[in-house]
CSV table of N, CA and C in Angstrom, one decimal:
chain,number,residue,atom,x,y,z
A,560,UNK,N,9.2,5.0,-18.9
A,560,UNK,CA,9.2,5.5,-17.6
A,560,UNK,C,8.6,4.6,-16.6
A,561,UNK,N,7.5,3.9,-16.9
A,561,UNK,CA,6.8,3.0,-16.0
A,561,UNK,C,7.7,1.8,-15.7
A,562,UNK,N,8.4,1.3,-16.6
A,562,UNK,CA,9.3,0.2,-16.4
A,562,UNK,C,10.5,0.6,-15.5
A,563,UNK,N,10.9,1.8,-15.7
A,563,UNK,CA,12.0,2.3,-14.8
A,563,UNK,C,11.5,2.4,-13.4
A,564,UNK,N,10.3,2.9,-13.2
A,564,UNK,CA,9.7,3.0,-11.8
A,564,UNK,C,9.6,1.6,-11.2
A,565,UNK,N,9.0,0.7,-12.0
A,565,UNK,CA,8.9,-0.7,-11.5
A,565,UNK,C,10.2,-1.3,-11.0
A,566,UNK,N,11.3,-1.1,-11.8
A,566,UNK,CA,12.6,-1.6,-11.5
A,566,UNK,C,13.1,-0.9,-10.3
A,567,UNK,N,13.0,0.4,-10.2
A,567,UNK,CA,13.5,1.2,-9.1
A,567,UNK,C,12.9,0.7,-7.8
A,568,UNK,N,11.6,0.7,-7.7
A,568,UNK,CA,10.9,0.3,-6.5
A,568,UNK,C,11.2,-1.1,-6.1
A,569,UNK,N,11.3,-2.0,-7.0
A,569,UNK,CA,11.7,-3.4,-6.7
A,569,UNK,C,13.1,-3.5,-6.1
A,570,UNK,N,14.0,-2.7,-6.7
A,570,UNK,CA,15.4,-2.6,-6.2
A,570,UNK,C,15.5,-2.2,-4.7
A,571,UNK,N,14.7,-1.2,-4.4
A,571,UNK,CA,14.7,-0.6,-3.0
A,571,UNK,C,13.8,-1.2,-2.0
A,572,UNK,N,13.0,-2.2,-2.5
A,572,UNK,CA,11.9,-2.8,-1.6
A,572,UNK,C,12.4,-3.2,-0.3
A,573,UNK,N,13.6,-4.0,-0.2
A,573,UNK,CA,14.1,-4.5,1.0
A,573,UNK,C,14.5,-3.4,2.0
A,574,UNK,N,14.9,-2.3,1.6
A,574,UNK,CA,15.3,-1.2,2.4
A,574,UNK,C,14.2,-0.1,2.6
A,575,UNK,N,13.1,-0.2,1.9
A,575,UNK,CA,12.2,0.9,1.9
A,575,UNK,C,11.7,1.4,3.2
A,576,UNK,N,11.2,0.5,4.1
A,576,UNK,CA,10.6,0.9,5.4
A,576,UNK,C,11.7,1.7,6.2
A,577,UNK,N,12.9,1.2,6.2
A,577,UNK,CA,13.9,1.9,7.0
A,577,UNK,C,14.3,3.3,6.4
A,578,UNK,N,14.4,3.3,5.1
A,578,UNK,CA,14.8,4.6,4.4
A,578,UNK,C,13.7,5.6,4.5
A,579,UNK,N,12.5,5.2,4.3
A,579,UNK,CA,11.4,6.2,4.3
A,579,UNK,C,11.2,6.8,5.7
A,580,UNK,N,11.4,6.0,6.7
A,580,UNK,CA,11.3,6.5,8.1
A,580,UNK,C,12.5,7.5,8.4
A,581,UNK,N,13.6,7.3,7.8
A,581,UNK,CA,14.7,8.2,7.9
A,581,UNK,C,14.4,9.5,7.2
A,582,UNK,N,13.7,9.4,6.1
A,582,UNK,CA,13.4,10.6,5.3
A,582,UNK,C,12.3,11.5,5.9
A,583,UNK,N,11.3,10.9,6.4
A,583,UNK,CA,10.1,11.7,6.9
A,583,UNK,C,10.0,11.7,8.4
A,584,UNK,N,10.9,11.0,9.1
A,584,UNK,CA,10.9,10.9,10.5
A,584,UNK,C,10.3,9.6,11.0
A,585,UNK,N,10.9,9.0,12.0
A,585,UNK,CA,10.5,7.7,12.4
A,585,UNK,C,9.0,7.5,13.0
A,586,UNK,N,8.4,8.6,13.4
A,586,UNK,CA,7.1,8.5,14.0
A,586,UNK,C,6.0,8.8,13.0
A,587,UNK,N,6.3,9.4,11.8
A,587,UNK,CA,5.3,9.9,10.9
A,587,UNK,C,4.4,8.8,10.4
A,588,UNK,N,4.9,7.7,9.8
A,588,UNK,CA,4.0,6.7,9.3
A,588,UNK,C,3.3,6.0,10.4
A,589,UNK,N,3.9,5.8,11.6
A,589,UNK,CA,3.2,5.2,12.7
A,589,UNK,C,2.0,6.0,13.1
A,590,UNK,N,2.2,7.3,13.1
A,590,UNK,CA,1.1,8.2,13.5
A,590,UNK,C,0.0,8.1,12.5
A,591,UNK,N,0.3,8.0,11.3
A,591,UNK,CA,-0.8,7.9,10.2
A,591,UNK,C,-1.5,6.6,10.4
A,592,UNK,N,-0.7,5.5,10.6
A,592,UNK,CA,-1.3,4.2,10.8
A,592,UNK,C,-2.2,4.1,12.0
A,593,UNK,N,-1.8,4.8,13.1
A,593,UNK,CA,-2.7,4.8,14.3
A,593,UNK,C,-4.0,5.6,14.0
A,594,UNK,N,-3.9,6.6,13.2
A,594,UNK,CA,-5.1,7.4,12.8
A,594,UNK,C,-6.0,6.5,11.9
A,595,UNK,N,-5.4,5.8,11.0
A,595,UNK,CA,-6.2,4.9,10.1
A,595,UNK,C,-6.9,3.8,11.0
A,596,UNK,N,-6.3,3.4,12.0
A,596,UNK,CA,-6.9,2.3,12.9
A,596,UNK,C,-8.1,2.8,13.6
A,597,UNK,N,-8.3,4.1,13.7
A,597,UNK,CA,-9.4,4.7,14.4
A,597,UNK,C,-10.6,4.9,13.4
A,598,UNK,N,-10.4,4.7,12.1
A,598,UNK,CA,-11.5,4.9,11.2
A,598,UNK,C,-12.6,3.8,11.4
A,599,UNK,N,-13.8,4.2,11.0
A,599,UNK,CA,-14.9,3.3,11.1
A,599,UNK,C,-14.8,2.3,9.9
A,600,UNK,N,-15.8,1.5,9.7
A,600,UNK,CA,-15.8,0.5,8.6
A,600,UNK,C,-15.6,1.2,7.3
A,601,UNK,N,-14.7,0.6,6.4
A,601,UNK,CA,-14.4,1.3,5.1
A,601,UNK,C,-14.9,0.5,3.9
A,602,UNK,N,-15.7,-0.5,4.1
A,602,UNK,CA,-16.3,-1.2,3.0
A,602,UNK,C,-15.3,-1.9,2.1
A,603,UNK,N,-15.6,-1.7,0.8
A,603,UNK,CA,-14.6,-2.3,-0.2
A,603,UNK,C,-13.6,-1.2,-0.4
A,604,UNK,N,-12.3,-1.6,-0.2
A,604,UNK,CA,-11.2,-0.6,-0.2
A,604,UNK,C,-10.2,-1.0,-1.2
A,605,UNK,N,-9.6,0.0,-1.9
A,605,UNK,CA,-8.5,-0.1,-2.8
A,605,UNK,C,-7.3,0.7,-2.2
A,606,UNK,N,-6.2,0.1,-2.1
A,606,UNK,CA,-5.0,0.9,-1.6
A,606,UNK,C,-4.0,1.0,-2.8
A,607,UNK,N,-3.7,2.2,-3.1
A,607,UNK,CA,-2.8,2.5,-4.2
A,607,UNK,C,-1.4,2.7,-3.7
A,608,UNK,N,-0.4,2.0,-4.2
A,608,UNK,CA,0.9,2.1,-3.7
A,608,UNK,C,1.1,1.5,-2.4
A,609,UNK,N,0.7,0.2,-2.2
A,609,UNK,CA,0.8,-0.4,-0.9
A,609,UNK,C,2.2,-0.7,-0.4
A,610,UNK,N,3.2,-0.6,-1.3
A,610,UNK,CA,4.6,-0.8,-0.9
A,610,UNK,C,4.7,-2.1,-0.1
A,611,UNK,N,5.3,-2.1,1.0
A,611,UNK,CA,5.6,-3.3,1.8
A,611,UNK,C,4.5,-3.7,2.6
A,612,UNK,N,3.3,-3.0,2.6
A,612,UNK,CA,2.2,-3.4,3.3
A,612,UNK,C,2.0,-2.8,4.7
A,613,UNK,N,2.8,-1.7,4.9
A,613,UNK,CA,2.8,-1.1,6.2
A,613,UNK,C,1.4,-0.7,6.7
A,614,UNK,N,0.7,0.0,5.8
A,614,UNK,CA,-0.7,0.4,6.1
A,614,UNK,C,-1.7,-0.7,5.8
A,615,UNK,N,-1.4,-1.6,4.9
A,615,UNK,CA,-2.3,-2.7,4.5
A,615,UNK,C,-2.7,-3.5,5.8
A,616,UNK,N,-1.7,-3.7,6.6
A,616,UNK,CA,-1.9,-4.5,7.9
A,616,UNK,C,-3.1,-4.0,8.7
A,617,UNK,N,-3.3,-2.7,8.7
A,617,UNK,CA,-4.4,-2.1,9.5
A,617,UNK,C,-5.6,-2.0,8.6
A,618,UNK,N,-5.5,-1.8,7.3
A,618,UNK,CA,-6.6,-1.6,6.5
A,618,UNK,C,-7.5,-2.9,6.3
A,619,UNK,N,-6.8,-4.1,6.3
A,619,UNK,CA,-7.6,-5.3,6.2
A,619,UNK,C,-8.5,-5.5,7.4
A,620,UNK,N,-8.2,-4.9,8.5
A,620,UNK,CA,-9.0,-5.1,9.7
A,620,UNK,C,-10.2,-4.0,9.7
A,621,UNK,N,-10.2,-3.1,8.8
A,621,UNK,CA,-11.2,-2.1,8.7
A,621,UNK,C,-12.1,-2.2,7.5
A,622,UNK,N,-12.0,-3.2,6.7
A,622,UNK,CA,-12.7,-3.2,5.4
A,622,UNK,C,-13.3,-4.6,5.2
A,623,UNK,N,-14.3,-4.6,4.4
A,623,UNK,CA,-14.9,-5.9,3.9
A,623,UNK,C,-13.9,-6.6,3.0
A,624,UNK,N,-13.3,-5.9,2.1
A,624,UNK,CA,-12.3,-6.4,1.2
A,624,UNK,C,-11.3,-5.3,0.9
A,625,UNK,N,-10.1,-5.7,0.6
A,625,UNK,CA,-9.0,-4.8,0.3
A,625,UNK,C,-8.3,-5.3,-1.0
A,626,UNK,N,-8.1,-4.5,-2.0
A,626,UNK,CA,-7.3,-4.7,-3.1
A,626,UNK,C,-6.1,-3.8,-2.9
A,627,UNK,N,-4.9,-4.4,-2.6
A,627,UNK,CA,-3.7,-3.6,-2.3
A,627,UNK,C,-2.9,-3.7,-3.6
A,628,UNK,N,-2.6,-2.5,-4.2
A,628,UNK,CA,-1.9,-2.4,-5.5
A,628,UNK,C,-0.5,-1.8,-5.3
A,629,UNK,N,0.3,-2.1,-6.2
A,629,UNK,CA,1.6,-1.4,-6.3
A,629,UNK,C,2.1,-1.7,-7.7
A,630,UNK,N,3.0,-0.8,-8.2
A,630,UNK,CA,3.6,-0.9,-9.5
A,630,UNK,C,4.8,-1.9,-9.5
A,631,UNK,N,5.3,-2.2,-8.3
A,631,UNK,CA,6.5,-2.9,-8.1
A,631,UNK,C,6.3,-4.4,-7.7
A,632,UNK,N,6.8,-5.3,-8.4
A,632,UNK,CA,6.7,-6.7,-8.0
A,632,UNK,C,7.5,-7.0,-6.7
A,633,UNK,N,8.6,-6.3,-6.5
A,633,UNK,CA,9.4,-6.4,-5.3
A,633,UNK,C,8.6,-6.0,-4.1
A,634,UNK,N,8.0,-4.9,-4.2
A,634,UNK,CA,7.1,-4.4,-3.1
A,634,UNK,C,6.0,-5.3,-2.8
A,635,UNK,N,5.3,-5.8,-3.8
A,635,UNK,CA,4.2,-6.7,-3.6
A,635,UNK,C,4.6,-8.0,-3.0
A,636,UNK,N,5.8,-8.5,-3.4
A,636,UNK,CA,6.3,-9.7,-2.8
A,636,UNK,C,6.5,-9.6,-1.3
A,637,UNK,N,7.1,-8.4,-0.9
A,637,UNK,CA,7.3,-8.2,0.6
A,637,UNK,C,6.0,-8.1,1.3
A,638,UNK,N,5.0,-7.4,0.7
A,638,UNK,CA,3.7,-7.2,1.3
A,638,UNK,C,3.0,-8.5,1.5
A,639,UNK,N,3.1,-9.4,0.4
A,639,UNK,CA,2.5,-10.7,0.5
A,639,UNK,C,3.1,-11.6,1.6
A,640,UNK,N,4.4,-11.4,1.8
A,640,UNK,CA,5.1,-12.2,2.9
A,640,UNK,C,4.6,-11.7,4.3
A,641,UNK,N,4.3,-10.4,4.4
A,641,UNK,CA,4.0,-9.7,5.6
A,641,UNK,C,2.6,-9.9,6.0
A,642,UNK,N,1.7,-10.0,5.1
A,642,UNK,CA,0.2,-10.0,5.4
A,642,UNK,C,-0.5,-11.1,4.8
A,643,UNK,N,-1.2,-11.9,5.6
A,643,UNK,CA,-2.1,-13.0,5.2
A,643,UNK,C,-3.5,-12.7,5.7
A,644,UNK,N,-4.4,-12.4,4.8
A,644,UNK,CA,-5.8,-12.1,5.3
A,644,UNK,C,-6.7,-12.6,4.2
A,645,UNK,N,-7.8,-13.2,4.6
A,645,UNK,CA,-8.8,-13.7,3.7
A,645,UNK,C,-9.5,-12.7,2.9
A,646,UNK,N,-9.5,-11.4,3.3
A,646,UNK,CA,-10.2,-10.4,2.6
A,646,UNK,C,-9.3,-9.5,1.8
A,647,UNK,N,-8.1,-10.0,1.5
A,647,UNK,CA,-7.0,-9.2,0.9
A,647,UNK,C,-6.6,-9.8,-0.4
A,648,UNK,N,-6.5,-9.0,-1.5
A,648,UNK,CA,-6.0,-9.4,-2.8
A,648,UNK,C,-4.9,-8.4,-3.1
A,649,UNK,N,-3.7,-8.9,-3.6
A,649,UNK,CA,-2.7,-8.0,-4.1
A,649,UNK,C,-2.7,-8.0,-5.6
A,650,UNK,N,-2.5,-6.9,-6.2
A,650,UNK,CA,-2.6,-6.7,-7.6
A,650,UNK,C,-1.5,-5.7,-8.1
A,651,UNK,N,-0.8,-6.0,-9.2
A,651,UNK,CA,0.1,-5.1,-9.7
A,651,UNK,C,-0.7,-4.1,-10.6
A,652,UNK,N,-0.5,-2.8,-10.2
A,652,UNK,CA,-1.3,-1.8,-10.9
A,652,UNK,C,-0.4,-0.5,-10.9
A,653,UNK,N,-0.5,0.3,-12.0
A,653,UNK,CA,0.0,1.6,-12.0
A,653,UNK,C,-1.1,2.5,-11.5
A,654,UNK,N,-0.8,3.1,-10.3
A,654,UNK,CA,-1.9,4.0,-9.7
A,654,UNK,C,-2.3,5.1,-10.5
A,655,UNK,N,-1.6,5.5,-11.6
A,655,UNK,CA,-2.0,6.6,-12.4
A,655,UNK,C,-2.9,6.1,-13.6
A,656,UNK,N,-2.8,4.8,-13.9
A,656,UNK,CA,-3.6,4.3,-15.0
A,656,UNK,C,-4.0,2.9,-14.6
A,657,UNK,N,-5.0,2.7,-13.8
A,657,UNK,CA,-5.4,1.4,-13.3
A,657,UNK,C,-6.3,0.6,-14.3
A,658,UNK,N,-6.4,-0.6,-14.1
A,658,UNK,CA,-7.4,-1.4,-14.9
A,658,UNK,C,-8.6,-1.7,-14.0
A,659,UNK,N,-8.7,-1.1,-12.8
A,659,UNK,CA,-9.8,-1.3,-11.9
A,659,UNK,C,-11.0,-0.6,-12.4
A,660,UNK,N,-12.2,-1.3,-12.3
A,660,UNK,CA,-13.4,-0.7,-12.8
A,660,UNK,C,-13.8,0.6,-12.0
A,661,UNK,N,-14.4,1.5,-12.7
A,661,UNK,CA,-15.0,2.7,-12.0
A,661,UNK,C,-16.0,2.3,-11.0
A,662,UNK,N,-16.1,3.0,-9.9
A,662,UNK,CA,-17.1,2.8,-8.8
A,662,UNK,C,-17.1,1.5,-8.2
A,663,UNK,N,-16.0,0.7,-8.2
A,663,UNK,CA,-15.9,-0.6,-7.6
A,663,UNK,C,-15.6,-0.6,-6.2
A,664,UNK,N,-15.2,0.6,-5.6
A,664,UNK,CA,-14.8,0.7,-4.2
A,664,UNK,C,-15.5,1.8,-3.5
A,665,UNK,N,-15.6,1.5,-2.2
A,665,UNK,CA,-16.2,2.5,-1.3
A,665,UNK,C,-15.1,3.5,-0.8
A,666,UNK,N,-13.9,3.0,-0.7
A,666,UNK,CA,-12.8,3.8,-0.1
A,666,UNK,C,-11.5,3.6,-0.9
A,667,UNK,N,-10.8,4.7,-1.1
A,667,UNK,CA,-9.5,4.6,-1.7
A,667,UNK,C,-8.5,5.1,-0.7
A,668,UNK,N,-7.3,4.5,-0.6
A,668,UNK,CA,-6.3,4.9,0.3
A,668,UNK,C,-5.0,5.0,-0.4
A,669,UNK,N,-4.3,6.1,-0.2
A,669,UNK,CA,-2.9,6.3,-0.7
A,669,UNK,C,-2.1,7.1,0.3
A,670,UNK,N,-0.9,6.8,0.4
A,670,UNK,CA,0.0,7.6,1.3
A,670,UNK,C,1.2,8.0,0.6
A,671,UNK,N,1.9,9.0,1.2
A,671,UNK,CA,3.1,9.6,0.7
A,671,UNK,C,2.9,10.1,-0.7
């Protein structure tokens, strides 16, 4: 099942932003991103399911460090192209069973 999910999300990565906005409405993710931008300092942050990095762009400006994770190498590749920040690390992880240590982060972010 996990390998099927990895393959699926990598296959749709190039179209993901356009398709998800069609599904949930073009303003929904932007509204959430604007709300995230209003947050105070988030410390050490982990983002589960970073996808193409839509929220990651804002999160790196609100945290000491960000570990942006996704199950899909295709999604991670797009996010890496999109965002360059000194406090950002990308890591392939299954958000349901991560290898991340307990209590390593101050904040966890996940959307959708």
